[in-house]
Amino acid sequence: IYVPESLTVILARHIEDVGLTGEEGWLFSDAAGHLLRRNSAGHRFRETAKAAGVSGYTLHSLRHFYASALIEQGCDVVTVQRALGHSDPTVTLKVYAHAWRTAEDKTRAAAADLMDRVLGTPADSLRTAGSETAADLRVYQ
C-alpha cells in the first residue's frame, strides 16, 4: 500500500499515543485485540461517526472518495485498480468510468501537441494559411 509520508507521521503518533493491540500487535483491532473484520470495522466506524455527529457516510463512502481523489489527481485506471484491490481494471472502469471526465480535453491537448511537433506550426495558423500549406498537409494523411 502506497501512502504519503504525512500519513506515516500520523500513524506513528497514533502508535506512540495509543500503542498497538493484541498479541499480533495490530494497529487497529477490536476490543479483544483481534484484527478488524468487515463487520467489526463497519460497526466501529458507525459508532465513531455517531459519536462525532457525522451521518450519511459509510466506510465504502470513504473508499469511493479515495478512488475519486486518485482519478482527479490524474491516476490511470490500472493505478486506481491496484490501490483499491480490484481483481481487474474492468471492475474499476465499471464503477468509476464517469470520473475520468476530462479525457476529451486531454485527447484534444495531446492531438494539438502532436500536430505542433509534427508540423512545426500552431494549428490556428494552418486554418488561415494559403493553399500551399493545405497541400503540404495532405502529405501527412
PDB file of C-alpha atoms in Angstrom:
ATOM      1  CA  ILE A   1       0.000   0.000   0.000  1.00  0.00           C
ATOM      2  CA  TYR A   2       1.460   3.325  -1.054  1.00  0.00           C
ATOM      3  CA  VAL A   3       0.814   6.079   1.466  1.00  0.00           C
ATOM      4  CA  PRO A   4       2.132   9.619   1.726  1.00  0.00           C
ATOM      5  CA  GLU A   5       4.820  10.341   4.284  1.00  0.00           C
ATOM      6  CA  SER A   6       2.430  12.636   6.156  1.00  0.00           C
ATOM      7  CA  LEU A   7       0.173   9.627   6.858  1.00  0.00           C
ATOM      8  CA  THR A   8       3.079   7.635   8.258  1.00  0.00           C
ATOM      9  CA  VAL A   9       3.753  10.532  10.643  1.00  0.00           C
ATOM     10  CA  ILE A  10       0.109  10.492  11.798  1.00  0.00           C
ATOM     11  CA  LEU A  11       0.178   6.712  12.260  1.00  0.00           C
ATOM     12  CA  ALA A  12       3.466   6.915  14.171  1.00  0.00           C
ATOM     13  CA  ARG A  13       1.894   9.457  16.551  1.00  0.00           C
ATOM     14  CA  HIS A  14      -1.119   7.187  16.970  1.00  0.00           C
ATOM     15  CA  ILE A  15       1.160   4.282  17.877  1.00  0.00           C
ATOM     16  CA  GLU A  16       3.040   6.481  20.362  1.00  0.00           C
ATOM     17  CA  ASP A  17      -0.203   7.686  21.976  1.00  0.00           C
ATOM     18  CA  VAL A  18      -2.337   4.530  21.810  1.00  0.00           C
ATOM     19  CA  GLY A  19       0.113   1.748  21.058  1.00  0.00           C
ATOM     20  CA  LEU A  20      -0.517  -1.491  19.227  1.00  0.00           C
ATOM     21  CA  THR A  21      -3.053  -4.051  20.428  1.00  0.00           C
ATOM     22  CA  GLY A  22      -3.245  -7.774  20.860  1.00  0.00           C
ATOM     23  CA  GLU A  23      -0.513 -10.382  20.679  1.00  0.00           C
ATOM     24  CA  GLU A  24      -0.151  -9.743  16.959  1.00  0.00           C
ATOM     25  CA  GLY A  25       0.404  -6.009  17.501  1.00  0.00           C
ATOM     26  CA  TRP A  26      -2.404  -4.728  15.313  1.00  0.00           C
ATOM     27  CA  LEU A  27      -2.617  -1.013  14.605  1.00  0.00           C
ATOM     28  CA  PHE A  28      -6.419  -1.139  14.740  1.00  0.00           C
ATOM     29  CA  SER A  29      -8.255  -4.010  16.370  1.00  0.00           C
ATOM     30  CA  ASP A  30     -11.424  -4.956  18.182  1.00  0.00           C
ATOM     31  CA  ALA A  31     -11.721  -4.717  21.965  1.00  0.00           C
ATOM     32  CA  ALA A  32     -10.177  -8.179  22.362  1.00  0.00           C
ATOM     33  CA  GLY A  33      -7.112  -7.231  20.300  1.00  0.00           C
ATOM     34  CA  HIS A  34      -8.140  -9.202  17.196  1.00  0.00           C
ATOM     35  CA  LEU A  35      -7.829  -7.983  13.619  1.00  0.00           C
ATOM     36  CA  LEU A  36     -10.867  -5.998  12.491  1.00  0.00           C
ATOM     37  CA  ARG A  37     -13.061  -7.837  10.013  1.00  0.00           C
ATOM     38  CA  ARG A  38     -15.501  -6.152   7.642  1.00  0.00           C
ATOM     39  CA  ASN A  39     -18.431  -6.223  10.086  1.00  0.00           C
ATOM     40  CA  SER A  40     -16.436  -5.185  13.134  1.00  0.00           C
ATOM     41  CA  ALA A  41     -14.698  -2.397  11.213  1.00  0.00           C
ATOM     42  CA  GLY A  42     -18.060  -1.161   9.914  1.00  0.00           C
ATOM     43  CA  HIS A  43     -19.537  -1.260  13.400  1.00  0.00           C
ATOM     44  CA  ARG A  44     -16.607   0.647  14.839  1.00  0.00           C
ATOM     45  CA  PHE A  45     -16.849   3.235  12.044  1.00  0.00           C
ATOM     46  CA  ARG A  46     -20.591   3.725  12.597  1.00  0.00           C
ATOM     47  CA  GLU A  47     -20.087   4.158  16.350  1.00  0.00           C
ATOM     48  CA  THR A  48     -17.266   6.656  15.812  1.00  0.00           C
ATOM     49  CA  ALA A  49     -19.259   8.613  13.220  1.00  0.00           C
ATOM     50  CA  LYS A  50     -22.289   8.708  15.526  1.00  0.00           C
ATOM     51  CA  ALA A  51     -20.156   9.975  18.427  1.00  0.00           C
ATOM     52  CA  ALA A  52     -18.723  12.663  16.136  1.00  0.00           C
ATOM     53  CA  GLY A  53     -22.198  13.695  14.929  1.00  0.00           C
ATOM     54  CA  VAL A  54     -21.480  12.631  11.350  1.00  0.00           C
ATOM     55  CA  SER A  55     -24.123  10.786   9.358  1.00  0.00           C
ATOM     56  CA  GLY A  56     -24.719   9.617   5.817  1.00  0.00           C
ATOM     57  CA  TYR A  57     -21.271   8.102   5.268  1.00  0.00           C
ATOM     58  CA  THR A  58     -20.001   4.535   5.369  1.00  0.00           C
ATOM     59  CA  LEU A  59     -16.563   3.010   5.085  1.00  0.00           C
ATOM     60  CA  HIS A  60     -17.461   2.333   1.462  1.00  0.00           C
ATOM     61  CA  SER A  61     -18.155   6.065   1.022  1.00  0.00           C
ATOM     62  CA  LEU A  62     -14.558   6.711   2.082  1.00  0.00           C
ATOM     63  CA  ARG A  63     -13.369   4.154  -0.470  1.00  0.00           C
ATOM     64  CA  HIS A  64     -15.285   5.956  -3.239  1.00  0.00           C
ATOM     65  CA  PHE A  65     -13.924   9.290  -2.056  1.00  0.00           C
ATOM     66  CA  TYR A  66     -10.369   7.927  -2.180  1.00  0.00           C
ATOM     67  CA  ALA A  67     -10.821   6.467  -5.670  1.00  0.00           C
ATOM     68  CA  SER A  68     -12.363   9.705  -6.940  1.00  0.00           C
ATOM     69  CA  ALA A  69      -9.488  11.721  -5.492  1.00  0.00           C
ATOM     70  CA  LEU A  70      -6.930   9.474  -7.192  1.00  0.00           C
ATOM     71  CA  ILE A  71      -8.731   9.900 -10.510  1.00  0.00           C
ATOM     72  CA  GLU A  72      -8.986  13.668 -10.048  1.00  0.00           C
ATOM     73  CA  GLN A  73      -5.236  13.800  -9.465  1.00  0.00           C
ATOM     74  CA  GLY A  74      -4.644  12.083 -12.819  1.00  0.00           C
ATOM     75  CA  CYS A  75      -4.103   8.457 -11.807  1.00  0.00           C
ATOM     76  CA  ASP A  76      -4.802   5.993 -14.588  1.00  0.00           C
ATOM     77  CA  VAL A  77      -7.228   3.096 -14.317  1.00  0.00           C
ATOM     78  CA  VAL A  78      -4.585   0.480 -13.503  1.00  0.00           C
ATOM     79  CA  THR A  79      -3.171   2.593 -10.681  1.00  0.00           C
ATOM     80  CA  VAL A  80      -6.659   3.071  -9.196  1.00  0.00           C
ATOM     81  CA  GLN A  81      -7.438  -0.630  -9.688  1.00  0.00           C
ATOM     82  CA  ARG A  82      -4.336  -1.624  -7.729  1.00  0.00           C
ATOM     83  CA  ALA A  83      -4.969   0.943  -4.991  1.00  0.00           C
ATOM     84  CA  LEU A  84      -8.490  -0.410  -4.466  1.00  0.00           C
ATOM     85  CA  GLY A  85      -7.510  -4.061  -4.791  1.00  0.00           C
ATOM     86  CA  HIS A  86      -9.858  -4.724  -7.705  1.00  0.00           C
ATOM     87  CA  SER A  87      -9.129  -8.020  -9.470  1.00  0.00           C
ATOM     88  CA  ASP A  88      -9.202  -6.418 -12.915  1.00  0.00           C
ATOM     89  CA  PRO A  89      -9.183  -2.873 -14.376  1.00  0.00           C
ATOM     90  CA  THR A  90     -12.594  -3.518 -15.944  1.00  0.00           C
ATOM     91  CA  VAL A  91     -14.078  -3.729 -12.443  1.00  0.00           C
ATOM     92  CA  THR A  92     -12.659  -0.264 -11.730  1.00  0.00           C
ATOM     93  CA  LEU A  93     -13.924   1.118 -15.043  1.00  0.00           C
ATOM     94  CA  LYS A  94     -17.436  -0.233 -14.471  1.00  0.00           C
ATOM     95  CA  VAL A  95     -17.666   1.754 -11.242  1.00  0.00           C
ATOM     96  CA  TYR A  96     -15.577   4.860 -11.969  1.00  0.00           C
ATOM     97  CA  ALA A  97     -15.576   5.407 -15.760  1.00  0.00           C
ATOM     98  CA  HIS A  98     -17.674   8.550 -15.299  1.00  0.00           C
ATOM     99  CA  ALA A  99     -14.973  10.093 -13.100  1.00  0.00           C
ATOM    100  CA  TRP A 100     -12.484  10.398 -15.962  1.00  0.00           C
ATOM    101  CA  ARG A 101     -14.482  13.290 -17.436  1.00  0.00           C
ATOM    102  CA  THR A 102     -11.563  15.275 -18.819  1.00  0.00           C
ATOM    103  CA  ALA A 103     -10.460  12.596 -21.280  1.00  0.00           C
ATOM    104  CA  GLU A 104     -11.736  14.624 -24.247  1.00  0.00           C
ATOM    105  CA  ASP A 105      -9.736  17.667 -23.151  1.00  0.00           C
ATOM    106  CA  LYS A 106      -6.618  15.555 -22.654  1.00  0.00           C
ATOM    107  CA  THR A 107      -7.104  13.955 -26.073  1.00  0.00           C
ATOM    108  CA  ARG A 108      -7.563  17.367 -27.682  1.00  0.00           C
ATOM    109  CA  ALA A 109      -4.433  18.744 -25.975  1.00  0.00           C
ATOM    110  CA  ALA A 110      -2.387  15.651 -26.905  1.00  0.00           C
ATOM    111  CA  ALA A 111      -3.509  15.917 -30.535  1.00  0.00           C
ATOM    112  CA  ALA A 112      -2.615  19.629 -30.596  1.00  0.00           C
ATOM    113  CA  ASP A 113       0.814  18.853 -29.143  1.00  0.00           C
ATOM    114  CA  LEU A 114       1.368  16.118 -31.726  1.00  0.00           C
ATOM    115  CA  MET A 115       0.398  18.478 -34.539  1.00  0.00           C
ATOM    116  CA  ASP A 116       2.750  21.154 -33.242  1.00  0.00           C
ATOM    117  CA  ARG A 117       5.646  18.689 -33.081  1.00  0.00           C
ATOM    118  CA  VAL A 118       4.988  17.064 -36.465  1.00  0.00           C
ATOM    119  CA  LEU A 119       4.032  20.165 -38.423  1.00  0.00           C
ATOM    120  CA  GLY A 120       6.187  22.636 -36.540  1.00  0.00           C
ATOM    121  CA  THR A 121       3.427  25.237 -36.578  1.00  0.00           C
ATOM    122  CA  PRO A 122       0.475  26.059 -34.330  1.00  0.00           C
ATOM    123  CA  ALA A 123      -2.814  24.582 -35.536  1.00  0.00           C
ATOM    124  CA  ASP A 124      -4.505  28.014 -35.656  1.00  0.00           C
ATOM    125  CA  SER A 125      -2.093  29.268 -38.301  1.00  0.00           C
ATOM    126  CA  LEU A 126      -2.974  26.292 -40.520  1.00  0.00           C
ATOM    127  CA  ARG A 127      -6.612  27.404 -40.756  1.00  0.00           C
ATOM    128  CA  THR A 128      -5.564  30.765 -42.153  1.00  0.00           C
ATOM    129  CA  ALA A 129      -2.681  29.554 -44.316  1.00  0.00           C
ATOM    130  CA  GLY A 130      -2.668  29.547 -48.119  1.00  0.00           C
ATOM    131  CA  SER A 131      -3.220  26.586 -50.422  1.00  0.00           C
ATOM    132  CA  GLU A 132       0.460  25.517 -50.279  1.00  0.00           C
ATOM    133  CA  THR A 133       0.073  24.621 -46.590  1.00  0.00           C
ATOM    134  CA  ALA A 134      -3.132  22.708 -47.231  1.00  0.00           C
ATOM    135  CA  ALA A 135      -1.336  20.704 -49.969  1.00  0.00           C
ATOM    136  CA  ASP A 136       1.541  20.037 -47.588  1.00  0.00           C
ATOM    137  CA  LEU A 137      -0.942  18.704 -45.025  1.00  0.00           C
ATOM    138  CA  ARG A 138      -2.158  16.062 -47.469  1.00  0.00           C
ATOM    139  CA  VAL A 139       1.319  14.506 -47.303  1.00  0.00           C
ATOM    140  CA  TYR A 140       0.682  13.622 -43.638  1.00  0.00           C
ATOM    141  CA  GLN A 141      -2.650  11.898 -44.344  1.00  0.00           C
TER     142      GLN A 141
END
